[in-house]
Amino acid sequence: MINLSINNIPVSVEEGTTILQAAKMIGVEIPTLCYHEDQSVKANCRICLVEVKGAKGLLTACSTKVFEGMEVFTNTRAARDARKTVLELILASHPMDCLKCIRNQKCELQKYAAEFFIEELPFERTYQILPKDESSPSIVKDLSKCIKCGRCVEVCQSIQSVGAISYSHRSDEYRIATLFELPLNETVCVYCGQCSLACPVGAIYEKSEIEKVWKALGDPEMHVVVQTAPAVRVSLGEEFGMEPGSIVTGQMVTALRMLGFDRVFDTDFTADLTIIEEGNEFLQRLKNGGPFPMFTSCSPGWVNFVETFYPEFMANLSTCKSPQQMFGALAKTYYAQKMGISPDKIFVVSVMPCTAKKYESAREEMNSSGFRDVDVVLTTRELARMIRESGIDLKKIVESEFDAPFGITSGAGVIFGASGGVMEAALRTVYEVVTQRELGKLDFEDVRGLDGIKEAVINIDGLEVKIAVANSLSNARHLVDKIKSGEREYHFIEVMCCPGGCIGGGGQPIGTVNRVRNERIKSIYEVDANMPIRQSHKNPVIKQLYDEFLEKPLGERSHHLLHTHYRARG
Amino acid sequence: MTKTLNLITEYAGKIKPDSIEEYVSVGGFEALKIAMGKSPIESIEEIKKSKLQGRGGAAYPTGVKWEQAYQIQKNPKYIICNADEGEPGTFKDKVILDHLPLMLIEGMTIAAYILNSPKGFIYIRGEYPESQKIVARAIKAAKERGFLGSDILGTKFSFDIEIISGAGAYVCGENSALVESTEGNSGRPRMKPPFIKNHGYMGMPTLVNNVETFAYVPYILKEGGEKFASYGTEFSGGTKLVCLSGNLVNKGVFEVPFGITLRELIYDIGGGIPDGRKLKFVQLGGSSGPCIPEEMLDTKLCYKELKSKGLTLGSGAILVVDDSNCAVDFLKCVTEFFYHESCGKCTPCREGNKQLLALVNKFANGNATENDLQIIKKVGYIMKNAAFCGLGETAPTAHLSLIKYFEDEFVEHINKKCRANVCNFGGVEND
């Protein structure tokens, strides 16, 4: 242990602790902007300045490790003034149009401007207005607001191993740029949106489609249905000040009805359907000898990643559409018929924890009913904005249930929201289908949690099925490279593009860090544990759907509506 | 001109830079043989006795640096020569690169032998294309004759040197940015710790020294550390290459002993100010150095004495500015330089330089107020005390020193008066 003092208060901390962490322990929050708790220390922004007795100049608390006998002063005139000067320098080159900024009230820079009470800037306003990059269907990049902290670059390069953005130029022109400053849609960007979560300000955010939804809701001709992804129910509450991981399924359904949606459905239903189709695809591959490994295809960021970086593995991707797209295709066929509504009068909205889903729904081939499978994708953040705009207090409204028929779901469907969930859901079904025996214990704990790569071998009737689960694209890359080199062999691999799976998706509330991801994961499994049905093949509505419409898994209709194909990108 | 010495510059221009024969004929590579006959510790002791300090600007004791590098238990170790001579007013390394590259190669090879390093780099600024060619020829010649490459001088020791060309960024002279650039990344400084000595090129221990520093090593091993030290002061050993420029009769690179005063440098070696003008100030150590008035010229060239007066010698640039120049106009030029060269990574440097430029322009255009002097000091303070690397820390040095010694001139500019008649207050910005 290291003994030091902070503002004359003695503190004892472990070796390797930074001043920033040590100060937190005695209740002193030192301001930070480039610091991110899940990332490496960058010390670029220099706002966390403190005084240390005997040190030359001021030190950055984020990067300075404590030592025995250190005397830190965070609250001297010099330290306070220095931090304020740094903030003023950043603000001088920031547009400060907070009132019309997407991150209004959720901005780290704005928070400090309020805390430091910046009344008037002593400096020349030197900000530049640069054109916004709105080329992609998922993400908007507005460099005018960028404070050059580098958090987006680290997540794109290190955590996702995509490298769509990096640093370019220098001095005043220093900026976060794509290769040759190409628009985002001409780069290797997979639209995961992790950069938008990492950004402390409003420089990168989801492309909003709220207006299209309001328009459809206001159109009496349109039958507007909404589906909500598994991960949204354990994160939406945070947007309304609830604890991370709060389960708000019932309140969310009520809020969606209050917004005017004609039917509120659950993507968990088509997650169950995915398990039936994908499970059967896997069994077929087992029968036909491959190709192995089979990769899951529910995560559109991951699909984009394969198409961009590993096109030679496209045949390994399951041909199943994602649950979102399966839902859309069924809404405009089976559901339309059942309801007697013309599919062109059905408007499908998805609420997703994801920005890549926007791109996925816009893909040309996603129109197997003859119409767009999904018309608009909203992120969790966008739904929260609609709810706030409508004056609905999520904390005070009653809970209600999803509508039939696509509201009857299983616990297997809900765990799609966490890394390992699709694998676990598939195993719960495949095991029973193959062995014709009841699976005693339904929980596959080896594949749960935030670990980057999880592996297991499952014995299914004498066959040793080798599985792996990866979350975040750097881990996926690591795994695929090992398969490529022949170092590893698997039968079935689940990949989720975002750290922790969809609960950590790029469309989730600002403040999604690993600590919060863990809380959401716990909640997802809590929801699963409390479900009366926990296996997809036991969902009665799925059985009914096959009886009434699809006939059999991998059948003609399934092939047409529920499966897709891939193409090399880039 | 009797006050100059020539411990290392004696043969500059007298022998062919890439001729092994000519270099050997004047005692070249004898020091390498001496070093190979000694233990690394013995060679390091000799360098410690010489009181040689890094000539790039930081003035860290070379013997201590090499001893630390020697003690690190991690291999391979790399040697990098910082020849990114980008400090305005500095052109002394070019003398060694162009005229005595084999002396540099010998110095680096001795360091490599001491550290058992297989590989070295000479990072030469992109603006020195001719120097790159000369050094390349010298490396080739040394390899052909067994002074470099495999099995040097018939021993089992092998060492190779590669030339890396800079691409024009001043910040690459900062050691960690230089290592980043050598690795092929864009040249921006790294966070320290970990330090370059432990975690440098490709994450391995790396010794980075300036061209001039390496060039003294052969002399020290041949003649002994004590003899070298005897030329300087008690605290700063040997000689220093200084670059005299500006309003002087004799400009150029001179090898002088430590202990000489700035006045002697300017009037005895530099021949004084031409055209009967008066000296206004001297900028010491390049654009990142302080501007000091006439009253301080009796200061001795000695790291310790300079430090006691709040000054640094930096790379050895001595820029003399006469009274035909305006302090504000001069500062504008310095500010534009740093504004252009900031890498952009940290707030104080990126935003600070931008603000300084706007502020200095206000003075140059006659739009400044009393308060702007305080704002310059405020920006200067945060840059000096909170920037990520030496570039940002030293960029406001000229500002803070000029305001300290020539505040009158700044105040005059507030009242649209330029005593040197350089600034144009017609509302049109003068470039």
CSV table of C-alpha atoms in Angstrom, one decimal, chain A residues 41-46 49 56-58 63 78 82-83 85-86 88-90 92-93 122-124 126 147-148 167-172 174, chain B residues 168-170 186 188 191 338-348 350-352 354-355 358 362 375 378-379 381-382 385-388 393:
chain,number,residue,atom,x,y,z
A,41,VAL,CA,-4.9,6.9,-20.2
A,42,LYS,CA,-4.3,9.5,-22.9
A,43,ALA,CA,-3.7,12.7,-20.9
A,44,ASN,CA,-4.5,14.9,-23.9
A,45,CYS,CA,-7.1,17.3,-22.6
A,46,ARG,CA,-5.1,18.3,-19.5
A,49,LEU,CA,-4.5,19.3,-13.4
A,56,LYS,CA,7.7,20.9,-11.7
A,57,GLY,CA,4.6,22.5,-13.1
A,58,LEU,CA,1.1,21.0,-12.7
A,63,SER,CA,-1.8,9.8,-15.8
A,78,ALA,CA,-3.3,27.6,-8.9
A,82,ALA,CA,-5.3,26.0,-14.4
A,83,ARG,CA,-8.3,23.7,-14.8
A,85,THR,CA,-8.1,28.0,-18.1
A,86,VAL,CA,-7.9,24.6,-19.9
A,88,GLU,CA,-11.9,28.0,-21.3
A,89,LEU,CA,-9.4,27.2,-24.0
A,90,ILE,CA,-11.5,24.2,-25.1
A,92,ALA,CA,-13.1,29.0,-27.1
A,93,SER,CA,-12.8,26.6,-29.9
A,122,PRO,CA,-11.3,35.5,-21.6
A,123,PHE,CA,-10.2,34.2,-25.0
A,124,GLU,CA,-10.9,34.8,-28.7
A,126,THR,CA,-11.7,30.4,-32.6
A,147,ILE,CA,-12.7,18.4,-28.6
A,148,LYS,CA,-10.0,16.0,-29.9
A,167,TYR,CA,-5.9,11.4,-36.3
A,168,SER,CA,-4.8,13.7,-39.2
A,169,HIS,CA,-3.2,17.0,-39.7
A,170,ARG,CA,-1.8,19.1,-36.9
A,171,SER,CA,-2.2,22.2,-34.7
A,172,ASP,CA,-5.5,23.9,-35.4
A,174,TYR,CA,-5.7,18.5,-36.0
B,168,GLY,CA,9.0,18.2,-41.8
B,169,ALA,CA,7.4,18.1,-38.4
B,170,TYR,CA,9.3,20.1,-35.7
B,186,SER,CA,2.6,10.0,-37.2
B,188,ARG,CA,3.2,12.8,-31.9
B,191,MET,CA,3.0,9.7,-22.6
B,338,PHE,CA,4.7,27.3,-33.0
B,339,TYR,CA,1.2,27.7,-34.2
B,340,HIS,CA,2.2,25.8,-37.4
B,341,GLU,CA,4.3,23.2,-35.5
B,342,SER,CA,2.0,22.2,-32.6
B,343,CYS,CA,1.0,18.6,-33.2
B,344,GLY,CA,-2.5,19.3,-32.0
B,345,LYS,CA,-2.6,16.5,-29.4
B,346,CYS,CA,-3.0,18.5,-26.2
B,347,THR,CA,-5.2,21.4,-25.3
B,348,PRO,CA,-2.7,23.8,-23.9
B,350,ARG,CA,-3.1,23.4,-29.7
B,351,GLU,CA,-5.4,26.0,-28.3
B,352,GLY,CA,-2.8,28.0,-26.5
B,354,LYS,CA,-3.9,29.6,-31.5
B,355,GLN,CA,-4.7,32.1,-28.8
B,358,ALA,CA,-4.5,36.0,-32.1
B,362,LYS,CA,-3.7,42.2,-31.9
B,375,ILE,CA,-4.1,37.0,-21.2
B,378,LYS,CA,-2.3,33.4,-18.6
B,379,VAL,CA,-2.0,31.4,-21.7
B,381,TYR,CA,1.4,30.0,-17.8
B,382,ILE,CA,-0.9,27.1,-18.7
B,385,ASN,CA,3.0,24.2,-16.8
B,386,ALA,CA,0.5,21.9,-18.4
B,387,ALA,CA,1.4,21.1,-22.0
B,388,PHE,CA,1.9,17.4,-22.9
B,393,GLU,CA,6.0,23.9,-22.6
